[in-house]
Amino acid sequence: MPAPELSKKKRMKQRSQVGVDRQLEKNLRAYEMAGRTEKSNLSLTASVPVVAVSLCALALSQTMLGEVVCTPAHESVHGRSHLQFDLNNDGINDVGLSAYSTFRLGSSGNFFRESFLGAYGLVARNEIAANKQGFAFAGRSGQELGPSDPFFKGAIMASAVSSLNGHEAKGFWLNVKSPRFLGVKFLISRETHFGWIRILSSTADQATISGYAYETVPNKPVIAGVCKDQVTAPDAMMELAPGSLGRLAAGAAGR
């Protein structure tokens, strides 16, 4: 059983928030170029809308299934915006999603379109399940997420660049049209917990979220999709990932 949690005041002192800067576009592109580096400098910006997803904001109740706490959500991120998630409802946002999209029209009909969807930890040592190239996994129902999986401070979910010269798109979250699970790990009273965010659909600059969950026992793996409002029987596993989300590291995120 988990040790009794400290008071909210003490927890907030122990968990330092990540700083916010105003160069989202520059930092996101820099992170994609440095995707192999575990200690990235992916950061947020205060100049775009932020929606904090929590029990209070959504006025939704949490349900307990065994040791997994689940919270339904009905939110989306698109265009140029952020979402932040307080996974355990302690008043501290734990992880976030960012969408970015830009379009420029040049002379002679030339154009440039760039889109990006990313995920990142908002508190020190909060991270996203991703491969060594920096691409976030798109887990399936029934897959296990735990200490053996690779995590990074920030990860690319999907990205795309288009112009008259061609089109290039990358990421496991391109054109997702059925529920997938973004794996996360975060700290509660300095102890590591694992969780997931359920995403119903996503493109290179959009994602629709329907819920999130976390395991209350420190360092215990969590099963994607095990929640009261979700069918708990595993879907067919991806060929390269029969049981563990981290097995996706054997695959490539490029399309």
Short mmCIF file of C-alpha atoms in Angstrom, two decimals:
data_model
loop_
_atom_site.label_atom_id
_atom_site.label_comp_id
_atom_site.label_asym_id
_atom_site.label_seq_id
_atom_site.Cartn_x
_atom_site.Cartn_y
_atom_site.Cartn_z
CA MET A 1 0.00 0.00 0.00
CA PRO A 2 1.31 3.53 -0.76
CA ALA A 3 2.64 5.57 2.12
CA PRO A 4 0.29 8.34 3.36
CA GLU A 5 0.63 11.43 1.23
CA LEU A 6 2.13 14.61 2.64
CA SER A 7 -0.01 17.71 2.98
CA LYS A 8 -0.68 19.61 -0.23
CA LYS A 9 1.45 22.55 1.02
CA LYS A 10 4.47 20.31 1.62
CA ARG A 11 4.04 18.51 -1.73
CA MET A 12 4.00 21.78 -3.60
CA LYS A 13 7.25 22.81 -1.93
CA GLN A 14 8.89 19.51 -2.92
CA ARG A 15 7.79 19.60 -6.55
CA SER A 16 9.33 22.50 -8.43
CA GLN A 17 7.45 23.73 -11.49
CA VAL A 18 9.19 23.92 -14.86
CA GLY A 19 9.82 27.46 -16.05
CA VAL A 20 7.78 29.01 -18.85
CA ASP A 21 9.25 30.97 -21.75
CA ARG A 22 7.85 32.72 -24.81
CA GLN A 23 9.55 30.86 -27.66
CA LEU A 24 7.34 27.80 -28.19
CA GLU A 25 7.81 27.56 -31.96
CA LYS A 26 11.58 27.91 -31.78
CA ASN A 27 11.94 25.44 -28.92
CA LEU A 28 9.65 22.82 -30.46
CA ARG A 29 11.59 22.82 -33.71
CA ALA A 30 14.87 22.72 -31.81
CA TYR A 31 13.63 19.74 -29.82
CA GLU A 32 12.73 17.83 -32.98
CA MET A 33 16.26 18.37 -34.30
CA ALA A 34 17.68 17.10 -31.00
CA GLY A 35 15.25 14.22 -30.53
CA ARG A 36 18.01 11.80 -29.49
CA THR A 37 18.93 13.85 -26.45
CA GLU A 38 17.20 12.74 -23.26
CA LYS A 39 17.56 16.07 -21.48
CA SER A 40 15.73 18.34 -23.89
CA ASN A 41 14.78 21.94 -23.21
CA LEU A 42 11.21 21.71 -24.50
CA SER A 43 9.20 24.39 -22.75
CA LEU A 44 5.87 26.17 -22.73
CA THR A 45 4.87 29.68 -23.62
CA ALA A 46 2.61 32.03 -21.75
CA SER A 47 1.43 33.70 -24.96
CA VAL A 48 -1.03 31.00 -26.07
CA PRO A 49 -4.18 29.66 -24.38
CA VAL A 50 -3.73 27.09 -21.61
CA VAL A 51 -6.56 24.86 -20.40
CA ALA A 52 -5.93 23.11 -17.06
CA VAL A 53 -7.73 19.78 -17.03
CA SER A 54 -8.68 18.80 -13.48
CA LEU A 55 -11.57 17.52 -11.44
CA CYS A 56 -12.57 21.00 -10.37
CA ALA A 57 -12.45 22.44 -13.89
CA LEU A 58 -14.41 19.60 -15.42
CA ALA A 59 -16.75 19.04 -12.45
CA LEU A 60 -16.31 15.32 -13.03
CA SER A 61 -15.89 12.63 -10.42
CA GLN A 62 -13.00 10.20 -10.33
CA THR A 63 -13.65 6.49 -10.08
CA MET A 64 -11.42 3.93 -8.43
CA LEU A 65 -10.89 0.58 -10.12
CA GLY A 66 -8.57 -1.45 -7.94
CA GLU A 67 -5.50 0.78 -7.59
CA VAL A 68 -5.99 2.82 -10.79
CA VAL A 69 -7.64 6.24 -10.47
CA CYS A 70 -9.46 7.26 -13.66
CA THR A 71 -10.77 10.69 -14.66
CA PRO A 72 -13.01 11.25 -17.71
CA ALA A 73 -12.28 14.31 -19.84
CA HIS A 74 -13.71 15.99 -22.91
CA GLU A 75 -11.01 18.32 -24.21
CA SER A 76 -9.06 18.97 -27.39
CA VAL A 77 -5.91 20.76 -28.45
CA HIS A 78 -5.48 22.14 -31.96
CA GLY A 79 -3.99 24.92 -34.07
CA ARG A 80 -1.83 26.78 -31.58
CA SER A 81 -2.82 25.88 -28.04
CA HIS A 82 -1.96 23.84 -24.93
CA LEU A 83 -3.64 21.43 -22.54
CA GLN A 84 -2.32 20.66 -19.07
CA PHE A 85 -3.26 17.63 -16.95
CA ASP A 86 -3.37 17.33 -13.16
CA LEU A 87 -3.35 13.52 -13.14
CA ASN A 88 -3.86 13.03 -9.38
CA ASN A 89 -5.88 16.22 -8.68
CA ASP A 90 -3.44 17.69 -6.16
CA GLY A 91 -3.50 21.18 -7.66
CA ILE A 92 -0.24 20.73 -9.60
CA ASN A 93 -0.37 20.18 -13.37
CA ASP A 94 1.82 17.19 -14.23
CA VAL A 95 2.06 16.87 -18.03
CA GLY A 96 0.91 18.82 -21.06
CA LEU A 97 0.16 18.64 -24.78
CA SER A 98 0.93 21.36 -27.32
CA ALA A 99 -0.34 21.86 -30.85
CA TYR A 100 1.27 24.25 -33.33
CA SER A 101 0.37 25.10 -36.91
CA THR A 102 1.51 27.81 -39.30
CA PHE A 103 0.92 28.64 -42.96
CA ARG A 104 2.79 31.12 -45.14
CA LEU A 105 1.98 32.00 -48.73
CA GLY A 106 4.84 33.17 -50.92
CA SER A 107 5.20 34.49 -54.44
CA SER A 108 4.35 32.46 -57.55
CA GLY A 109 1.96 30.27 -55.61
CA ASN A 110 4.61 28.87 -53.31
CA PHE A 111 3.59 28.11 -49.72
CA PHE A 112 4.93 26.63 -46.51
CA ARG A 113 2.81 24.77 -43.94
CA GLU A 114 4.20 23.37 -40.70
CA SER A 115 2.29 21.42 -38.05
CA PHE A 116 3.40 19.93 -34.74
CA LEU A 117 1.88 17.95 -31.87
CA GLY A 118 3.99 17.31 -28.76
CA ALA A 119 3.85 16.16 -25.14
CA TYR A 120 6.07 17.09 -22.18
CA GLY A 121 6.45 16.95 -18.41
CA LEU A 122 5.56 20.12 -16.50
CA VAL A 123 7.41 19.23 -13.28
CA ALA A 124 10.99 18.03 -12.82
CA ARG A 125 11.26 14.27 -13.49
CA ASN A 126 7.80 14.06 -15.06
CA GLU A 127 8.22 12.44 -18.48
CA ILE A 128 6.59 10.95 -21.59
CA ALA A 129 6.97 7.37 -22.89
CA ALA A 130 8.93 7.65 -26.14
CA ASN A 131 11.63 5.99 -28.21
CA LYS A 132 15.25 7.14 -28.46
CA GLN A 133 14.45 9.24 -31.51
CA GLY A 134 12.13 11.35 -29.33
CA PHE A 135 8.80 10.11 -30.74
CA ALA A 136 5.99 9.46 -28.24
CA PHE A 137 4.44 5.99 -28.35
CA ALA A 138 0.78 5.55 -29.33
CA GLY A 139 -0.09 2.64 -27.03
CA ARG A 140 -3.02 0.28 -27.45
CA SER A 141 -5.51 -0.91 -24.86
CA GLY A 142 -4.03 -3.68 -22.70
CA GLN A 143 -0.38 -2.69 -23.09
CA GLU A 144 1.68 -2.35 -19.92
CA LEU A 145 3.59 0.79 -18.99
CA GLY A 146 6.16 0.73 -16.22
CA PRO A 147 9.77 1.08 -15.03
CA SER A 148 11.24 -0.88 -17.97
CA ASP A 149 9.90 1.59 -20.56
CA PRO A 150 11.93 4.53 -21.92
CA PHE A 151 10.86 8.05 -20.95
CA PHE A 152 11.91 11.55 -22.00
CA LYS A 153 11.17 15.05 -20.74
CA GLY A 154 9.47 15.96 -24.01
CA ALA A 155 8.42 13.96 -27.06
CA ILE A 156 7.12 14.53 -30.59
CA MET A 157 3.70 13.00 -31.15
CA ALA A 158 3.41 14.04 -34.81
CA SER A 159 4.86 16.63 -37.17
CA ALA A 160 4.36 17.57 -40.81
CA VAL A 161 5.90 20.03 -43.28
CA SER A 162 4.42 20.81 -46.72
CA SER A 163 5.40 23.09 -49.61
CA LEU A 164 5.54 23.02 -53.40
CA ASN A 165 8.67 20.95 -53.00
CA GLY A 166 6.85 18.09 -51.27
CA HIS A 167 5.43 16.80 -48.01
CA GLU A 168 7.08 15.10 -45.03
CA ALA A 169 5.27 13.72 -41.98
CA LYS A 170 6.53 11.80 -38.92
CA GLY A 171 5.23 10.39 -35.67
CA PHE A 172 3.19 7.52 -34.21
CA TRP A 173 0.23 9.89 -33.68
CA LEU A 174 -0.36 10.83 -37.32
CA ASN A 175 -3.98 10.28 -38.40
CA VAL A 176 -5.04 8.29 -35.32
CA LYS A 177 -8.76 7.48 -35.60
CA SER A 178 -9.33 5.09 -32.68
CA PRO A 179 -8.38 5.24 -28.99
CA ARG A 180 -4.63 5.24 -28.27
CA PHE A 181 -2.78 5.87 -25.01
CA LEU A 182 0.01 8.34 -24.26
CA GLY A 183 2.18 6.88 -21.48
CA VAL A 184 3.39 9.19 -18.71
CA LYS A 185 5.27 9.02 -15.43
CA PHE A 186 5.15 11.64 -12.70
CA LEU A 187 5.98 12.22 -9.04
CA ILE A 188 3.73 12.11 -6.00
CA SER A 189 5.57 12.95 -2.77
CA ARG A 190 8.88 12.26 -4.57
CA GLU A 191 7.78 8.78 -5.64
CA THR A 192 7.30 7.72 -9.27
CA HIS A 193 3.84 6.80 -10.55
CA PHE A 194 2.78 5.66 -14.02
CA GLY A 195 -0.30 6.70 -15.96
CA TRP A 196 -1.81 7.32 -19.36
CA ILE A 197 -3.86 9.83 -21.33
CA ARG A 198 -6.50 8.38 -23.67
CA ILE A 199 -6.65 10.14 -27.04
CA LEU A 200 -9.54 9.35 -29.40
CA SER A 201 -8.08 10.96 -32.53
CA SER A 202 -5.06 12.99 -33.57
CA THR A 203 -3.31 14.55 -36.54
CA ALA A 204 -0.11 16.56 -36.89
CA ASP A 205 -1.70 19.52 -35.09
CA GLN A 206 -4.80 18.21 -33.27
CA ALA A 207 -5.76 15.74 -30.53
CA THR A 208 -9.06 14.88 -28.82
CA ILE A 209 -8.75 13.60 -25.23
CA SER A 210 -11.39 11.48 -23.47
CA GLY A 211 -9.73 10.63 -20.16
CA TYR A 212 -6.62 9.92 -18.13
CA ALA A 213 -5.56 7.65 -15.27
CA TYR A 214 -2.70 6.79 -12.93
CA GLU A 215 -1.57 3.93 -10.72
CA THR A 216 -1.69 4.83 -7.00
CA VAL A 217 1.06 2.38 -6.01
CA PRO A 218 4.57 3.85 -6.58
CA ASN A 219 6.67 2.19 -9.33
CA LYS A 220 3.88 -0.26 -10.20
CA PRO A 221 3.15 -0.67 -13.94
CA VAL A 222 -0.23 0.49 -15.23
CA ILE A 223 -2.30 -1.16 -17.97
CA ALA A 224 -3.52 1.11 -20.77
CA GLY A 225 -7.30 1.36 -20.91
CA VAL A 226 -8.06 -0.34 -17.59
CA CYS A 227 -10.79 1.98 -16.37
CA LYS A 228 -14.48 1.85 -15.50
CA ASP A 229 -15.56 3.79 -18.59
CA GLN A 230 -13.38 1.74 -20.96
CA VAL A 231 -13.58 -1.90 -22.07
CA THR A 232 -10.79 -3.59 -20.14
CA ALA A 233 -10.18 -6.53 -22.46
CA PRO A 234 -7.00 -5.81 -24.48
CA ASP A 235 -7.29 -4.95 -28.14
CA ALA A 236 -5.10 -6.80 -30.60
CA MET A 237 -1.51 -5.88 -29.73
CA MET A 238 0.79 -4.20 -32.23
CA GLU A 239 3.14 -6.70 -33.84
CA LEU A 240 6.26 -5.16 -32.30
CA ALA A 241 4.65 -4.62 -28.91
CA PRO A 242 2.84 -7.77 -27.68
CA GLY A 243 2.86 -6.68 -24.04
CA SER A 244 4.97 -3.65 -23.21
CA LEU A 245 4.56 -0.14 -24.56
CA GLY A 246 8.34 0.20 -24.68
CA ARG A 247 8.65 -2.54 -27.30
CA LEU A 248 7.56 0.12 -29.79
CA ALA A 249 11.12 1.43 -29.59
CA ALA A 250 12.00 -1.21 -32.19
CA GLY A 251 9.83 0.60 -34.73
CA ALA A 252 10.29 3.83 -36.66
CA ALA A 253 8.13 6.90 -36.29
CA GLY A 254 8.71 8.23 -39.79
CA ARG A 255 5.96 7.84 -42.36
#
